[in-house]
Coordinates of N, CA and C in Angstrom, one line a residue:
L24 N -18.9 9.3 19.3 CA -18.0 7.7 19.8 C -18.9 7.5 20.9
A25 N -18.1 7.1 21.7 CA -18.8 6.1 22.9 C -18.2 6.3 24.5
N26 N -18.7 5.9 25.7 CA -17.1 6.3 26.4 C -18.1 4.8 27.3
L27 N -17.0 4.0 28.1 CA -17.3 3.2 28.9 C -17.2 3.8 30.6
A28 N -17.6 3.7 31.4 CA -16.7 4.1 33.2 C -17.0 2.6 34.1
G29 N -16.9 2.5 34.9 CA -16.6 1.4 36.0 C -16.5 1.5 37.3
R30 N -16.7 1.2 37.7 CA -15.9 1.0 39.2 C -14.7 -0.3 40.2
I31 N -14.0 -0.4 40.3 CA -13.4 -1.7 41.4 C -13.8 -0.9 42.7
V32 N -14.3 -2.3 43.2 CA -15.1 -2.3 44.2 C -14.1 -2.7 45.6
A33 N -13.4 -2.1 46.6 CA -12.3 -3.1 47.4 C -13.3 -2.6 49.0
P34 N -11.6 -3.5 49.8 CA -11.7 -3.0 50.8 C -11.4 -1.5 51.4
K35 N -12.1 -0.9 52.1 CA -11.1 0.1 52.2 C -10.3 0.4 52.8
D36 N -9.4 1.6 52.4 CA -8.0 1.5 52.0 C -6.8 0.8 51.2
V37 N -7.5 0.0 50.5 CA -6.8 -0.4 49.9 C -6.6 -0.3 48.9
Q38 N -5.0 0.2 48.1 CA -4.6 1.2 47.0 C -5.3 0.7 45.7
L39 N -5.7 0.9 44.6 CA -6.0 0.6 43.9 C -5.2 1.4 43.2
D40 N -4.6 2.3 42.9 CA -3.7 3.4 41.9 C -3.1 2.8 40.8
D41 N -2.4 1.7 41.4 CA -1.7 0.6 40.5 C -2.8 -0.3 39.6
V42 N -3.7 -0.8 39.7 CA -4.0 -1.8 39.4 C -4.7 -1.7 37.4
V43 N -4.6 -2.3 36.9 CA -4.4 -2.1 35.3 C -6.0 -2.2 34.8
V44 N -6.9 -1.9 34.2 CA -7.8 -2.1 33.0 C -8.0 -1.7 32.0
R45 N -8.5 -3.1 31.5 CA -7.5 -2.6 29.8 C -8.9 -3.1 28.5
V46 N -9.2 -2.4 27.9 CA -9.7 -2.6 26.5 C -9.4 -3.8 26.0
V47 N -9.6 -4.9 26.0 CA -9.1 -6.3 25.1 C -9.5 -6.0 24.0
G48 N -8.3 -6.1 23.0 CA -8.0 -6.4 22.0 C -7.3 -4.3 21.1
T49 N -6.7 -4.1 22.1 CA -6.7 -2.4 21.9 C -5.7 -2.3 22.8
K50 N -5.3 -1.1 22.3 CA -3.8 -0.5 22.6 C -3.9 0.4 24.4
L51 N -5.6 0.3 24.6 CA -6.2 0.8 25.6 C -6.2 0.7 27.1
Y52 N -6.1 1.2 28.3 CA -5.6 0.3 29.5 C -5.4 2.2 30.3
T53 N -6.0 2.2 31.7 CA -6.1 3.0 32.5 C -5.9 2.5 34.1
T54 N -5.7 3.3 34.4 CA -6.0 3.1 36.3 C -6.9 3.8 37.1
P55 N -7.3 3.2 37.4 CA -8.5 4.2 38.4 C -8.3 4.7 39.0
Y56 N -9.0 5.8 39.3 CA -8.7 7.1 40.4 C -8.9 6.4 42.1
G57 N -8.8 6.9 43.3 CA -8.3 6.7 44.4 C -10.0 5.8 45.3
D58 N -11.4 6.8 44.3 CA -12.3 5.8 45.0 C -12.8 5.0 43.9
G59 N -11.8 4.3 42.6 CA -11.9 3.0 42.3 C -12.9 3.0 40.9
T60 N -13.0 4.6 40.5 CA -13.3 4.3 38.9 C -12.9 4.4 38.4
F61 N -13.4 3.9 36.8 CA -12.4 4.4 35.6 C -13.0 4.6 34.4
S62 N -13.0 5.1 33.3 CA -13.6 5.9 32.1 C -12.2 5.6 31.2
F63 N -13.1 4.9 29.8 CA -12.4 5.3 28.8 C -13.3 6.1 27.7
Y64 N -12.1 7.1 26.8 CA -13.9 8.4 26.3 C -12.6 7.8 25.0
N65 N -14.0 8.5 23.9 CA -13.7 8.4 22.3 C -13.3 7.1 21.9
L66 N -15.0 6.1 22.1 CA -14.8 5.0 21.5 C -15.4 4.1 20.6
R67 N -15.1 4.0 19.4 CA -16.5 3.5 18.3 C -17.8 2.6 19.3
E68 N -18.2 2.7 18.5 CA -19.8 2.0 19.4 C -19.2 0.7 18.3
G69 N -20.0 -0.1 19.7 CA -19.8 -1.6 19.6 C -19.2 -2.5 20.4
Q70 N -18.9 -3.6 21.0 CA -19.2 -4.7 21.3 C -17.4 -4.6 22.0
F71 N -17.6 -4.7 23.6 CA -16.1 -4.5 24.0 C -15.8 -5.5 25.3
E72 N -15.2 -5.7 25.7 CA -14.8 -7.1 26.7 C -13.5 -6.3 27.4
V73 N -14.1 -5.7 28.6 CA -12.6 -5.2 29.4 C -12.5 -6.1 30.3
E74 N -11.0 -5.8 30.9 CA -10.9 -6.4 32.0 C -9.7 -6.2 33.1
I75 N -9.5 -7.0 33.7 CA -8.7 -6.0 35.0 C -7.5 -7.1 34.8
D76 N -6.1 -6.4 35.1 CA -5.2 -7.2 34.9 C -4.9 -7.8 36.4
V77 N -5.3 -9.2 36.9 CA -5.1 -9.2 37.5 C -3.5 -9.9 38.4
A78 N -2.5 -9.3 37.3 CA -0.9 -9.3 37.7 C -1.1 -8.3 38.9
T79 N -2.3 -7.1 38.8 CA -1.8 -5.8 39.0 C -1.9 -5.6 40.3
L80 N -3.3 -6.6 40.9 CA -3.9 -6.7 42.2 C -3.2 -6.1 43.8
P81 N -3.3 -6.0 43.7 CA -2.7 -5.5 45.9 C -2.2 -6.6 46.1
E82 N -1.0 -6.3 46.9 CA -0.3 -8.0 46.7 C -0.9 -7.7 48.1
G83 N -1.8 -9.8 48.5 CA -2.6 -10.1 49.4 C -4.3 -9.7 49.0
Y84 N -4.4 -9.8 47.8 CA -6.0 -9.3 47.9 C -5.9 -10.3 45.9
V85 N -7.2 -11.0 46.2 CA -7.7 -11.2 44.7 C -8.9 -11.2 44.5
L86 N -9.2 -11.3 43.1 CA -9.9 -10.9 42.3 C -11.4 -12.3 42.7
A87 N -12.5 -11.2 43.4 CA -13.6 -11.7 43.7 C -14.7 -11.8 42.7
S88 N -14.9 -11.2 41.1 CA -15.8 -11.1 40.4 C -15.2 -11.6 39.3
P89 N -15.8 -11.8 38.0 CA -15.0 -12.3 36.7 C -13.3 -11.4 36.5
A90 N -12.6 -11.4 35.8 CA -11.7 -10.6 35.7 C -12.3 -9.7 33.8
R91 N -13.2 -10.6 32.8 CA -13.4 -10.2 31.9 C -15.2 -9.6 32.1
V92 N -15.1 -8.4 31.2 CA -17.2 -7.7 31.6 C -16.9 -7.3 30.0
S93 N -18.2 -8.3 29.2 CA -18.3 -7.7 27.9 C -19.1 -7.0 27.7
V94 N -19.3 -5.8 27.2 CA -20.4 -4.4 27.8 C -20.2 -3.7 25.8
A95 N -21.6 -3.6 25.7 CA -21.9 -3.1 24.5 C -21.2 -0.6 24.9
A96 N -20.5 -0.4 23.5 CA -20.9 0.9 23.8 C -21.3 1.9 23.0
S97 N -22.2 2.7 23.4 CA -23.2 3.6 22.5 C -23.1 4.8 22.2
S98 N -23.1 5.8 21.6 CA -23.3 7.3 21.2 C -24.3 7.2 22.1
T99 N -25.7 7.0 22.0 CA -26.3 7.4 22.2 C -27.0 6.8 23.5
Q100 N -27.2 5.4 23.7 CA -27.5 5.2 25.3 C -26.3 4.8 26.0
P101 N -25.9 5.6 27.5 CA -24.3 5.1 27.8 C -24.6 3.9 28.7
A102 N -23.5 3.3 28.6 CA -23.3 1.7 28.4 C -23.3 1.4 30.1
A103 N -23.9 -0.2 30.3 CA -23.8 -0.4 31.2 C -22.6 -0.5 32.3
P104 N -23.0 0.3 33.6 CA -22.1 -0.4 34.2 C -20.1 -1.1 34.7
I105 N -19.4 -1.0 35.0 CA -18.5 -2.0 34.8 C -18.4 -2.1 35.9
G106 N -17.8 -3.6 36.4 CA -17.5 -3.3 38.1 C -16.8 -4.7 37.8
F107 N -15.9 -4.3 38.8 CA -14.8 -5.6 38.7 C -15.1 -5.6 40.8
E108 N -14.4 -6.8 41.8 CA -14.7 -6.5 42.8 C -13.3 -7.9 43.2
I109 N -12.5 -6.2 44.3 CA -11.3 -6.7 45.2 C -11.6 -7.8 46.6
K110 N -11.6 -8.5 46.5 CA -11.3 -8.9 48.3 C -9.4 -9.6 48.7
L111 N -9.3 -9.9 49.8 CA -8.4 -10.3 50.8 C -8.2 -11.0 50.8
K112 N -7.1 -11.9 50.4 CA -6.7 -12.8 49.5 C -7.6 -14.5 50.9
P113 N -7.8 -15.2 51.2 CA -8.3 -16.2 52.1 C -6.8 -16.1 52.1
Q114 N -7.2 -16.7 54.0 CA -5.3 -18.0 54.6 C -5.6 -19.1 54.1
A115 N -4.6 -19.3 53.2 CA -4.3 -21.6 53.8 C -4.9 -21.3 55.0
A116 N -5.6 -22.4 55.4 CA -6.0 -23.8 56.6 C -4.3 -23.9 56.5
K117 N -3.9 -23.8 58.3 CA -2.4 -24.6 58.3 C -2.9 -26.2 58.7
P118 N -2.9 -26.8 57.5 CA -2.9 -28.4 58.3 C -2.6 -28.9 59.5
V119 N -2.7 -29.3 60.3 CA -2.9 -29.9 62.1 C -1.8 -30.6 61.4
R120 N -0.5 -30.8 62.4 CA 0.0 -32.3 61.9 C 0.0 -33.1 63.6
E121 N -0.3 -34.7 62.9 CA -0.5 -35.6 64.3 C 1.7 -35.9 64.4
M122 N 0.8 -36.3 65.6 CA 2.8 -36.9 66.0 C 2.6 -38.2 66.3
L123 N 3.0 -38.9 65.4 CA 2.5 -40.0 65.1 C 3.8 -41.2 66.2
K124 N 3.0 -41.6 66.7 CA 3.2 -42.6 68.5 C 4.1 -43.8 67.6
Q125 N 5.6 -43.4 68.5 CA 6.3 -44.7 68.1 C 6.7 -44.6 69.2
E126 N 6.8 -46.4 69.2 CA 7.8 -47.6 70.0 C 8.8 -47.1 70.2
I127 N 9.5 -46.7 70.9 CA 11.2 -47.1 71.3 C 11.2 -48.2 71.9
H128 N 12.6 -48.6 71.4 CA 13.0 -49.9 72.0 C 14.1 -49.4 72.4
V129 N 14.4 -50.2 73.3 CA 15.8 -49.7 74.0 C 16.2 -51.8 74.2
N130 N 17.4 -51.7 73.6 CA 18.6 -53.3 74.2 C 18.8 -52.8 75.4
T131 N 18.4 -53.5 76.5 CA 19.1 -53.7 78.3 C 20.4 -54.3 77.9
P132 N 21.3 -54.1 79.0 CA 22.0 -55.4 79.0 C 21.9 -56.5 79.6
G133 N 21.2 -56.7 79.9 CA 20.4 -58.0 79.7 C 20.2 -59.0 78.7
G134 N 20.1 -57.9 77.1 CA 19.3 -59.1 76.2 C 18.0 -58.5 75.9
T135 N 16.6 -57.9 76.8 CA 15.8 -57.8 77.1 C 15.9 -56.2 76.1
A136 N 14.3 -56.8 75.4 CA 13.6 -54.8 74.5 C 12.9 -54.8 75.9
R137 N 12.6 -53.1 76.2 CA 11.5 -52.5 77.0 C 10.9 -51.4 75.6
H138 N 9.4 -52.0 76.2 CA 8.8 -50.9 75.2 C 8.2 -50.2 76.6

């Protein structure tokens, strides 16, 4: 049987406890330890896809790496470490609004308009 291991890299003090990582096409999933590391044990040998569930990312953060990684599991050779990266969600630039210059027309009692 084979094992897969990886790590979620995130800014300091980001809580990763509720982030779900799953092996695609199986019922296997896990959450990382506080340092972002996670593992899957007792897998059959073969090719797997491991994905991070973006719906479980902490609020205000986005994935900075692909959400899905393909990896080979082997009982004789350790698999390449799986890596995901989370970053702070970029703040949308607030559009600057220009006030339109409008001419104001006022009718005076004499019937002439002023600008």
